[in-house]
Amino acid sequence: MSIDSSSSSPVLRFAVFGHPVAHSLSPRIHAHFARQFGIALDYAAIDAAAERFDVALAEFAAEGGLGANITLPLKTRAAGICTHLSERARRAGAVNTLIRSATGWEGDNTDGVGLIRDLTERHGLDLRERRTLLIGAGGAARGVAPALLDAGIGDLFIVNRTGERADALADTLGQPGRVHPRYLDDVGNLGNFDLIVNATSAAREHEFPSLPMSLATPRTAAVDLSYGEAAIPFLAWAKVAGAHDRIDGLGMLVEQAAESFERWHRRRPETDPVYALLRQGAGTLVTAD
């Protein structure tokens, strides 16, 4: 921990880990939150591929790191290095928030609560009994699936290119009569949905799947966990398909960051001013954390 020469307050060290991570808005978001409380904060973006993540995290801890956010593709790997997992991280099998403790890293997952707060409080959606399609079964999908179920959605269909990953997520969620894993190739046989959530990074990799228009209706809400350019292909499909609500992941990003901030600093930041500021520059944003 270092000391800011302009203040007697210690500078608290945090970071976001991912690969790639240079695009991340997390440093900006947490800087805005810290200013609300006069907290001296050093929040960096640290690029670490999966094979180097453990070493990079150990170096960060040795240099005084107190907590970290975890983004693609490290969320499930991060869960494996924690000495303790919160209930929501355990249910997800993925971690996006690390808290340094005397015994090692504690892991939490704030993605789900961030998504639900954005959809219900900012966008005013009632998620109860919505027949839901979740596209993807990686760390992002794992983070939001338990929260969607807790929010009262109806049946949840999980589709993924690799069916085994969809099966694994469904097994983790543990509600076989309500959660249905399927292959992505079979999505055209599933009927239409009231809520469609894209939790893949396919658009960033220029591999966004072709989705049938029959999935959406005029009552459908389509949500992409990415934002900016990465959300364009899915939200463009949703517009043509006639979905009533088309929402990107910027609000979720801000809300999950606020939850992480509160875990670290025990203070709840105001999110609306930060969201509005970032939304003004949304055309330059690249992808989700």
mmCIF file of C-alpha atoms in Angstrom:
data_model
loop_
_atom_site.group_PDB
_atom_site.id
_atom_site.type_symbol
_atom_site.label_atom_id
_atom_site.label_comp_id
_atom_site.label_asym_id
_atom_site.label_seq_id
_atom_site.Cartn_x
_atom_site.Cartn_y
_atom_site.Cartn_z
ATOM 1 C CA MET A 1 0.000 0.000 0.000
ATOM 2 C CA SER A 2 1.454 3.377 -1.001
ATOM 3 C CA ILE A 3 0.778 6.866 0.308
ATOM 4 C CA ASP A 4 -0.482 9.713 -1.826
ATOM 5 C CA SER A 5 1.960 12.612 -1.384
ATOM 6 C CA SER A 6 -0.904 15.100 -1.614
ATOM 7 C CA SER A 7 -2.885 13.476 1.182
ATOM 8 C CA SER A 8 -2.418 11.572 4.432
ATOM 9 C CA SER A 9 -4.905 8.974 3.231
ATOM 10 C CA PRO A 10 -3.438 5.652 2.064
ATOM 11 C CA VAL A 11 -3.812 4.850 -1.628
ATOM 12 C CA LEU A 12 -5.789 1.622 -1.871
ATOM 13 C CA ARG A 13 -4.704 -0.714 -4.661
ATOM 14 C CA PHE A 14 -7.220 -2.603 -6.806
ATOM 15 C CA ALA A 15 -7.268 -3.910 -10.379
ATOM 16 C CA VAL A 16 -9.206 -5.678 -13.085
ATOM 17 C CA PHE A 17 -7.678 -8.812 -14.640
ATOM 18 C CA GLY A 18 -8.572 -10.107 -18.093
ATOM 19 C CA HIS A 19 -7.233 -10.924 -21.552
ATOM 20 C CA PRO A 20 -7.509 -8.609 -23.351
ATOM 21 C CA VAL A 21 -8.270 -5.896 -20.813
ATOM 22 C CA ALA A 22 -7.008 -2.578 -22.199
ATOM 23 C CA HIS A 23 -10.578 -1.718 -23.272
ATOM 24 C CA SER A 24 -11.989 -2.111 -19.763
ATOM 25 C CA LEU A 25 -14.098 0.705 -18.329
ATOM 26 C CA SER A 26 -13.647 -0.583 -14.782
ATOM 27 C CA PRO A 27 -10.776 1.806 -13.917
ATOM 28 C CA ARG A 28 -12.933 4.782 -14.965
ATOM 29 C CA ILE A 29 -15.983 3.510 -13.137
ATOM 30 C CA HIS A 30 -14.178 2.866 -9.864
ATOM 31 C CA ALA A 31 -12.360 6.199 -10.084
ATOM 32 C CA HIS A 32 -15.745 7.941 -10.297
ATOM 33 C CA PHE A 33 -17.090 5.909 -7.379
ATOM 34 C CA ALA A 34 -14.003 6.646 -5.261
ATOM 35 C CA ARG A 35 -14.358 10.399 -5.833
ATOM 36 C CA GLN A 36 -17.863 10.272 -4.383
ATOM 37 C CA PHE A 37 -16.322 9.366 -1.014
ATOM 38 C CA GLY A 38 -12.897 10.993 -1.250
ATOM 39 C CA ILE A 39 -11.154 7.620 -1.360
ATOM 40 C CA ALA A 40 -7.587 7.581 -2.685
ATOM 41 C CA LEU A 41 -7.639 4.729 -5.185
ATOM 42 C CA ASP A 42 -5.141 3.112 -7.533
ATOM 43 C CA TYR A 43 -7.145 0.856 -9.859
ATOM 44 C CA ALA A 44 -5.234 -0.692 -12.769
ATOM 45 C CA ALA A 45 -6.057 -2.908 -15.738
ATOM 46 C CA ILE A 46 -3.784 -5.969 -15.754
ATOM 47 C CA ASP A 47 -3.625 -8.146 -18.851
ATOM 48 C CA ALA A 48 -3.145 -11.802 -17.924
ATOM 49 C CA ALA A 49 -3.759 -14.817 -20.122
ATOM 50 C CA ALA A 50 -5.195 -17.860 -18.351
ATOM 51 C CA GLU A 51 -1.846 -19.624 -18.043
ATOM 52 C CA ARG A 52 -0.272 -16.614 -16.309
ATOM 53 C CA PHE A 53 -3.210 -15.502 -14.186
ATOM 54 C CA ASP A 54 -2.136 -17.206 -10.941
ATOM 55 C CA VAL A 55 1.337 -15.668 -11.139
ATOM 56 C CA ALA A 56 0.023 -12.195 -12.024
ATOM 57 C CA LEU A 57 -2.465 -12.299 -9.162
ATOM 58 C CA ALA A 58 0.241 -13.389 -6.697
ATOM 59 C CA GLU A 59 2.459 -10.510 -7.848
ATOM 60 C CA PHE A 60 -0.450 -8.101 -7.425
ATOM 61 C CA ALA A 61 -1.065 -9.343 -3.875
ATOM 62 C CA ALA A 62 2.640 -9.074 -3.013
ATOM 63 C CA GLU A 63 2.578 -5.449 -4.164
ATOM 64 C CA GLY A 64 -0.302 -4.603 -1.816
ATOM 65 C CA GLY A 65 -3.350 -5.441 -3.920
ATOM 66 C CA LEU A 66 -6.492 -5.543 -1.807
ATOM 67 C CA GLY A 67 -9.110 -6.626 -4.308
ATOM 68 C CA ALA A 68 -9.729 -7.260 -7.976
ATOM 69 C CA ASN A 69 -12.389 -7.593 -10.621
ATOM 70 C CA ILE A 70 -12.124 -10.521 -13.017
ATOM 71 C CA THR A 71 -13.288 -10.443 -16.632
ATOM 72 C CA LEU A 72 -13.033 -12.689 -19.700
ATOM 73 C CA PRO A 73 -11.674 -15.344 -19.888
ATOM 74 C CA LEU A 74 -10.705 -15.788 -16.223
ATOM 75 C CA LYS A 75 -13.948 -15.958 -14.225
ATOM 76 C CA THR A 76 -14.139 -19.722 -13.768
ATOM 77 C CA ARG A 77 -10.383 -19.994 -13.218
ATOM 78 C CA ALA A 78 -10.579 -17.333 -10.506
ATOM 79 C CA ALA A 79 -13.134 -19.419 -8.618
ATOM 80 C CA GLY A 80 -10.587 -22.224 -8.364
ATOM 81 C CA ILE A 81 -7.924 -20.151 -6.592
ATOM 82 C CA CYS A 82 -10.178 -18.800 -3.834
ATOM 83 C CA THR A 83 -9.964 -20.007 -0.244
ATOM 84 C CA HIS A 84 -13.608 -19.023 0.261
ATOM 85 C CA LEU A 85 -16.542 -18.445 -2.112
ATOM 86 C CA SER A 86 -19.678 -16.430 -1.407
ATOM 87 C CA GLU A 87 -22.976 -18.234 -1.902
ATOM 88 C CA ARG A 88 -23.594 -16.530 -5.238
ATOM 89 C CA ALA A 89 -20.066 -17.317 -6.464
ATOM 90 C CA ARG A 90 -20.480 -20.937 -5.391
ATOM 91 C CA ARG A 91 -23.789 -21.204 -7.236
ATOM 92 C CA ALA A 92 -22.299 -19.639 -10.348
ATOM 93 C CA GLY A 93 -19.032 -21.538 -10.305
ATOM 94 C CA ALA A 94 -17.449 -18.278 -11.452
ATOM 95 C CA VAL A 95 -15.942 -15.238 -9.761
ATOM 96 C CA ASN A 96 -15.787 -11.622 -10.913
ATOM 97 C CA THR A 97 -14.770 -10.049 -7.591
ATOM 98 C CA LEU A 98 -11.842 -10.939 -5.355
ATOM 99 C CA ILE A 99 -11.376 -9.686 -1.783
ATOM 100 C CA ARG A 100 -8.020 -10.120 -0.064
ATOM 101 C CA SER A 101 -8.231 -11.759 3.379
ATOM 102 C CA ALA A 102 -5.764 -13.064 5.932
ATOM 103 C CA THR A 103 -6.147 -16.568 4.502
ATOM 104 C CA GLY A 104 -6.049 -15.743 0.797
ATOM 105 C CA TRP A 105 -8.601 -14.575 -1.746
ATOM 106 C CA GLU A 106 -12.325 -14.577 -1.106
ATOM 107 C CA GLY A 107 -14.423 -14.808 -4.270
ATOM 108 C CA ASP A 108 -17.783 -13.225 -5.043
ATOM 109 C CA ASN A 109 -19.872 -12.797 -8.172
ATOM 110 C CA THR A 110 -21.696 -9.495 -8.627
ATOM 111 C CA ASP A 111 -22.697 -9.968 -12.284
ATOM 112 C CA GLY A 112 -26.126 -11.381 -11.535
ATOM 113 C CA VAL A 113 -27.231 -8.736 -9.065
ATOM 114 C CA GLY A 114 -25.845 -6.085 -11.431
ATOM 115 C CA LEU A 115 -27.922 -7.399 -14.321
ATOM 116 C CA ILE A 116 -31.129 -7.679 -12.295
ATOM 117 C CA ARG A 117 -30.775 -4.164 -10.875
ATOM 118 C CA ASP A 118 -30.226 -2.724 -14.329
ATOM 119 C CA LEU A 119 -33.158 -4.555 -15.910
ATOM 120 C CA THR A 120 -35.672 -4.035 -13.114
ATOM 121 C CA GLU A 121 -34.687 -0.674 -11.619
ATOM 122 C CA ARG A 122 -33.221 1.229 -14.570
ATOM 123 C CA HIS A 123 -35.306 -0.271 -17.380
ATOM 124 C CA GLY A 124 -38.409 -1.163 -15.382
ATOM 125 C CA LEU A 125 -38.745 -4.753 -16.599
ATOM 126 C CA ASP A 126 -40.849 -7.288 -14.725
ATOM 127 C CA LEU A 127 -38.949 -10.552 -15.123
ATOM 128 C CA ARG A 128 -41.453 -12.805 -13.386
ATOM 129 C CA GLU A 129 -42.557 -15.887 -15.330
ATOM 130 C CA ARG A 130 -40.663 -14.844 -18.461
ATOM 131 C CA ARG A 131 -39.721 -17.808 -20.630
ATOM 132 C CA THR A 132 -36.003 -17.181 -20.976
ATOM 133 C CA LEU A 133 -33.265 -18.099 -23.432
ATOM 134 C CA LEU A 134 -29.650 -17.783 -22.276
ATOM 135 C CA ILE A 135 -27.142 -17.930 -25.132
ATOM 136 C CA GLY A 136 -23.751 -19.090 -23.863
ATOM 137 C CA ALA A 137 -22.535 -21.167 -20.923
ATOM 138 C CA GLY A 138 -19.218 -19.561 -19.988
ATOM 139 C CA GLY A 139 -18.259 -17.346 -17.072
ATOM 140 C CA ALA A 140 -20.641 -14.522 -17.980
ATOM 141 C CA ALA A 141 -23.616 -16.883 -18.325
ATOM 142 C CA ARG A 142 -22.731 -18.608 -15.069
ATOM 143 C CA GLY A 143 -22.681 -15.267 -13.290
ATOM 144 C CA VAL A 144 -26.187 -14.218 -14.305
ATOM 145 C CA ALA A 145 -28.116 -17.507 -14.488
ATOM 146 C CA PRO A 146 -28.706 -17.980 -10.734
ATOM 147 C CA ALA A 147 -29.847 -14.359 -10.355
ATOM 148 C CA LEU A 148 -32.301 -14.715 -13.237
ATOM 149 C CA LEU A 149 -33.834 -17.748 -11.562
ATOM 150 C CA ASP A 150 -34.011 -15.918 -8.230
ATOM 151 C CA ALA A 151 -35.724 -12.990 -9.964
ATOM 152 C CA GLY A 152 -38.619 -15.281 -10.808
ATOM 153 C CA ILE A 153 -38.238 -16.017 -14.504
ATOM 154 C CA GLY A 154 -40.101 -19.025 -15.878
ATOM 155 C CA ASP A 155 -38.291 -21.856 -17.656
ATOM 156 C CA LEU A 156 -34.654 -21.190 -18.527
ATOM 157 C CA PHE A 157 -33.238 -22.656 -21.736
ATOM 158 C CA ILE A 158 -29.433 -22.609 -22.016
ATOM 159 C CA VAL A 159 -27.949 -23.011 -25.494
ATOM 160 C CA ASN A 160 -24.277 -23.289 -26.326
ATOM 161 C CA ARG A 161 -22.172 -24.438 -29.265
ATOM 162 C CA THR A 162 -20.678 -27.084 -26.967
ATOM 163 C CA GLY A 163 -23.585 -28.954 -25.456
ATOM 164 C CA GLU A 164 -21.465 -30.328 -22.610
ATOM 165 C CA ARG A 165 -20.940 -26.817 -21.236
ATOM 166 C CA ALA A 166 -24.667 -26.126 -21.303
ATOM 167 C CA ASP A 167 -25.222 -29.426 -19.487
ATOM 168 C CA ALA A 168 -22.591 -28.521 -16.889
ATOM 169 C CA LEU A 169 -24.189 -25.136 -16.190
ATOM 170 C CA ALA A 170 -27.634 -26.720 -15.908
ATOM 171 C CA ASP A 171 -26.235 -29.272 -13.446
ATOM 172 C CA THR A 172 -24.686 -26.473 -11.392
ATOM 173 C CA LEU A 173 -28.007 -24.621 -11.231
ATOM 174 C CA GLY A 174 -29.722 -27.777 -10.016
ATOM 175 C CA GLN A 175 -33.322 -27.200 -11.160
ATOM 176 C CA PRO A 176 -33.915 -29.931 -13.793
ATOM 177 C CA GLY A 177 -37.617 -29.250 -14.182
ATOM 178 C CA ARG A 178 -37.028 -25.575 -14.845
ATOM 179 C CA VAL A 179 -33.580 -25.399 -16.497
ATOM 180 C CA HIS A 180 -33.151 -26.997 -19.929
ATOM 181 C CA PRO A 181 -29.738 -27.313 -21.647
ATOM 182 C CA ARG A 182 -29.750 -27.516 -25.437
ATOM 183 C CA TYR A 183 -27.342 -27.366 -28.370
ATOM 184 C CA LEU A 184 -27.190 -24.006 -30.129
ATOM 185 C CA ASP A 185 -27.994 -25.743 -33.423
ATOM 186 C CA ASP A 186 -31.383 -26.729 -31.990
ATOM 187 C CA VAL A 187 -32.412 -23.196 -31.019
ATOM 188 C CA GLY A 188 -34.847 -22.906 -33.937
ATOM 189 C CA ASN A 189 -36.971 -25.695 -32.452
ATOM 190 C CA LEU A 190 -37.506 -24.049 -29.064
ATOM 191 C CA GLY A 191 -40.310 -21.612 -29.914
ATOM 192 C CA ASN A 192 -40.289 -17.973 -28.821
ATOM 193 C CA PHE A 193 -39.123 -16.326 -25.620
ATOM 194 C CA ASP A 194 -40.098 -13.424 -23.386
ATOM 195 C CA LEU A 195 -36.461 -12.752 -22.439
ATOM 196 C CA ILE A 196 -33.350 -13.505 -24.499
ATOM 197 C CA VAL A 197 -29.922 -12.920 -22.924
ATOM 198 C CA ASN A 198 -26.778 -13.070 -25.049
ATOM 199 C CA ALA A 199 -23.888 -14.027 -22.757
ATOM 200 C CA THR A 200 -21.376 -14.980 -25.447
ATOM 201 C CA SER A 201 -18.279 -13.137 -26.622
ATOM 202 C CA ALA A 202 -18.973 -14.312 -30.187
ATOM 203 C CA ALA A 203 -19.444 -10.819 -31.616
ATOM 204 C CA ARG A 204 -16.061 -9.728 -30.298
ATOM 205 C CA GLU A 205 -14.544 -12.727 -32.072
ATOM 206 C CA HIS A 206 -16.581 -12.006 -35.250
ATOM 207 C CA GLU A 207 -18.427 -15.311 -34.857
ATOM 208 C CA PHE A 208 -21.914 -14.193 -33.855
ATOM 209 C CA PRO A 209 -24.314 -17.092 -34.555
ATOM 210 C CA SER A 210 -27.232 -16.891 -36.945
ATOM 211 C CA LEU A 211 -30.418 -16.790 -34.868
ATOM 212 C CA PRO A 212 -33.934 -17.455 -36.216
ATOM 213 C CA MET A 213 -36.344 -14.524 -36.131
ATOM 214 C CA SER A 214 -38.957 -16.809 -34.572
ATOM 215 C CA LEU A 215 -37.239 -16.549 -31.179
ATOM 216 C CA ALA A 216 -38.565 -13.031 -30.556
ATOM 217 C CA THR A 217 -42.029 -11.492 -30.434
ATOM 218 C CA PRO A 218 -43.289 -7.937 -29.811
ATOM 219 C CA ARG A 219 -43.237 -8.695 -26.061
ATOM 220 C CA THR A 220 -39.642 -9.960 -25.968
ATOM 221 C CA ALA A 221 -36.832 -8.213 -24.096
ATOM 222 C CA ALA A 222 -33.434 -8.847 -25.718
ATOM 223 C CA VAL A 223 -30.376 -8.235 -23.544
ATOM 224 C CA ASP A 224 -26.710 -8.374 -24.509
ATOM 225 C CA LEU A 225 -24.185 -8.544 -21.671
ATOM 226 C CA SER A 226 -21.709 -6.712 -23.917
ATOM 227 C CA TYR A 227 -21.948 -3.052 -24.828
ATOM 228 C CA GLY A 228 -20.798 -0.723 -27.563
ATOM 229 C CA GLU A 229 -19.634 -2.314 -30.820
ATOM 230 C CA ALA A 230 -19.704 -5.840 -29.382
ATOM 231 C CA ALA A 231 -23.443 -5.570 -28.709
ATOM 232 C CA ILE A 232 -24.382 -4.300 -32.175
ATOM 233 C CA PRO A 233 -24.881 -7.658 -33.985
ATOM 234 C CA PHE A 234 -27.223 -9.136 -31.381
ATOM 235 C CA LEU A 235 -29.213 -5.948 -30.806
ATOM 236 C CA ALA A 236 -29.515 -5.426 -34.575
ATOM 237 C CA TRP A 237 -30.898 -8.954 -34.878
ATOM 238 C CA ALA A 238 -33.319 -8.226 -32.016
ATOM 239 C CA LYS A 239 -34.581 -5.079 -33.749
ATOM 240 C CA VAL A 240 -35.267 -6.895 -37.011
ATOM 241 C CA ALA A 241 -36.880 -9.771 -35.089
ATOM 242 C CA GLY A 242 -39.270 -7.297 -33.458
ATOM 243 C CA ALA A 243 -38.161 -7.498 -29.816
ATOM 244 C CA HIS A 244 -39.870 -4.823 -27.727
ATOM 245 C CA ASP A 245 -36.871 -4.019 -25.481
ATOM 246 C CA ARG A 246 -33.268 -4.049 -26.661
ATOM 247 C CA ILE A 247 -30.735 -3.483 -23.888
ATOM 248 C CA ASP A 248 -26.950 -3.621 -23.859
ATOM 249 C CA GLY A 249 -24.685 -4.451 -20.919
ATOM 250 C CA LEU A 250 -23.465 -0.985 -19.946
ATOM 251 C CA GLY A 251 -25.925 -0.616 -17.084
ATOM 252 C CA MET A 252 -25.101 -4.089 -15.800
ATOM 253 C CA LEU A 253 -21.400 -3.207 -15.896
ATOM 254 C CA VAL A 254 -21.935 -0.139 -13.725
ATOM 255 C CA GLU A 255 -24.234 -1.950 -11.290
ATOM 256 C CA GLN A 256 -21.958 -4.957 -10.808
ATOM 257 C CA ALA A 257 -19.055 -2.551 -10.260
ATOM 258 C CA ALA A 258 -21.044 -0.763 -7.556
ATOM 259 C CA GLU A 259 -21.636 -4.075 -5.807
ATOM 260 C CA SER A 260 -17.905 -4.864 -5.948
ATOM 261 C CA PHE A 261 -17.081 -1.377 -4.671
ATOM 262 C CA GLU A 262 -19.416 -1.881 -1.717
ATOM 263 C CA ARG A 263 -17.805 -5.235 -0.899
ATOM 264 C CA TRP A 264 -14.385 -3.592 -0.770
ATOM 265 C CA HIS A 265 -15.167 -0.221 0.813
ATOM 266 C CA ARG A 266 -18.470 -0.872 2.643
ATOM 267 C CA ARG A 267 -19.996 2.175 0.982
ATOM 268 C CA ARG A 268 -22.654 2.179 -1.719
ATOM 269 C CA PRO A 269 -21.875 4.550 -4.623
ATOM 270 C CA GLU A 270 -24.427 6.390 -6.743
ATOM 271 C CA THR A 271 -24.603 4.655 -10.100
ATOM 272 C CA ASP A 272 -26.917 6.834 -12.210
ATOM 273 C CA PRO A 273 -24.421 9.722 -12.697
ATOM 274 C CA VAL A 274 -21.674 7.303 -13.728
ATOM 275 C CA TYR A 275 -23.983 5.418 -16.083
ATOM 276 C CA ALA A 276 -25.114 8.676 -17.693
ATOM 277 C CA LEU A 277 -21.529 9.814 -18.165
ATOM 278 C CA LEU A 278 -20.506 6.542 -19.816
ATOM 279 C CA ARG A 279 -23.641 6.415 -21.944
ATOM 280 C CA GLN A 280 -22.682 9.761 -23.487
ATOM 281 C CA GLY A 281 -19.604 8.077 -24.939
ATOM 282 C CA ALA A 282 -21.207 4.686 -25.609
ATOM 283 C CA GLY A 283 -20.370 4.841 -29.315
ATOM 284 C CA THR A 284 -16.697 4.390 -28.495
ATOM 285 C CA LEU A 285 -17.148 1.502 -26.068
ATOM 286 C CA VAL A 286 -15.896 -1.865 -27.147
ATOM 287 C CA THR A 287 -17.003 -4.884 -25.103
ATOM 288 C CA ALA A 288 -18.206 -6.124 -21.758
ATOM 289 C CA ASP A 289 -16.138 -6.759 -18.637
#
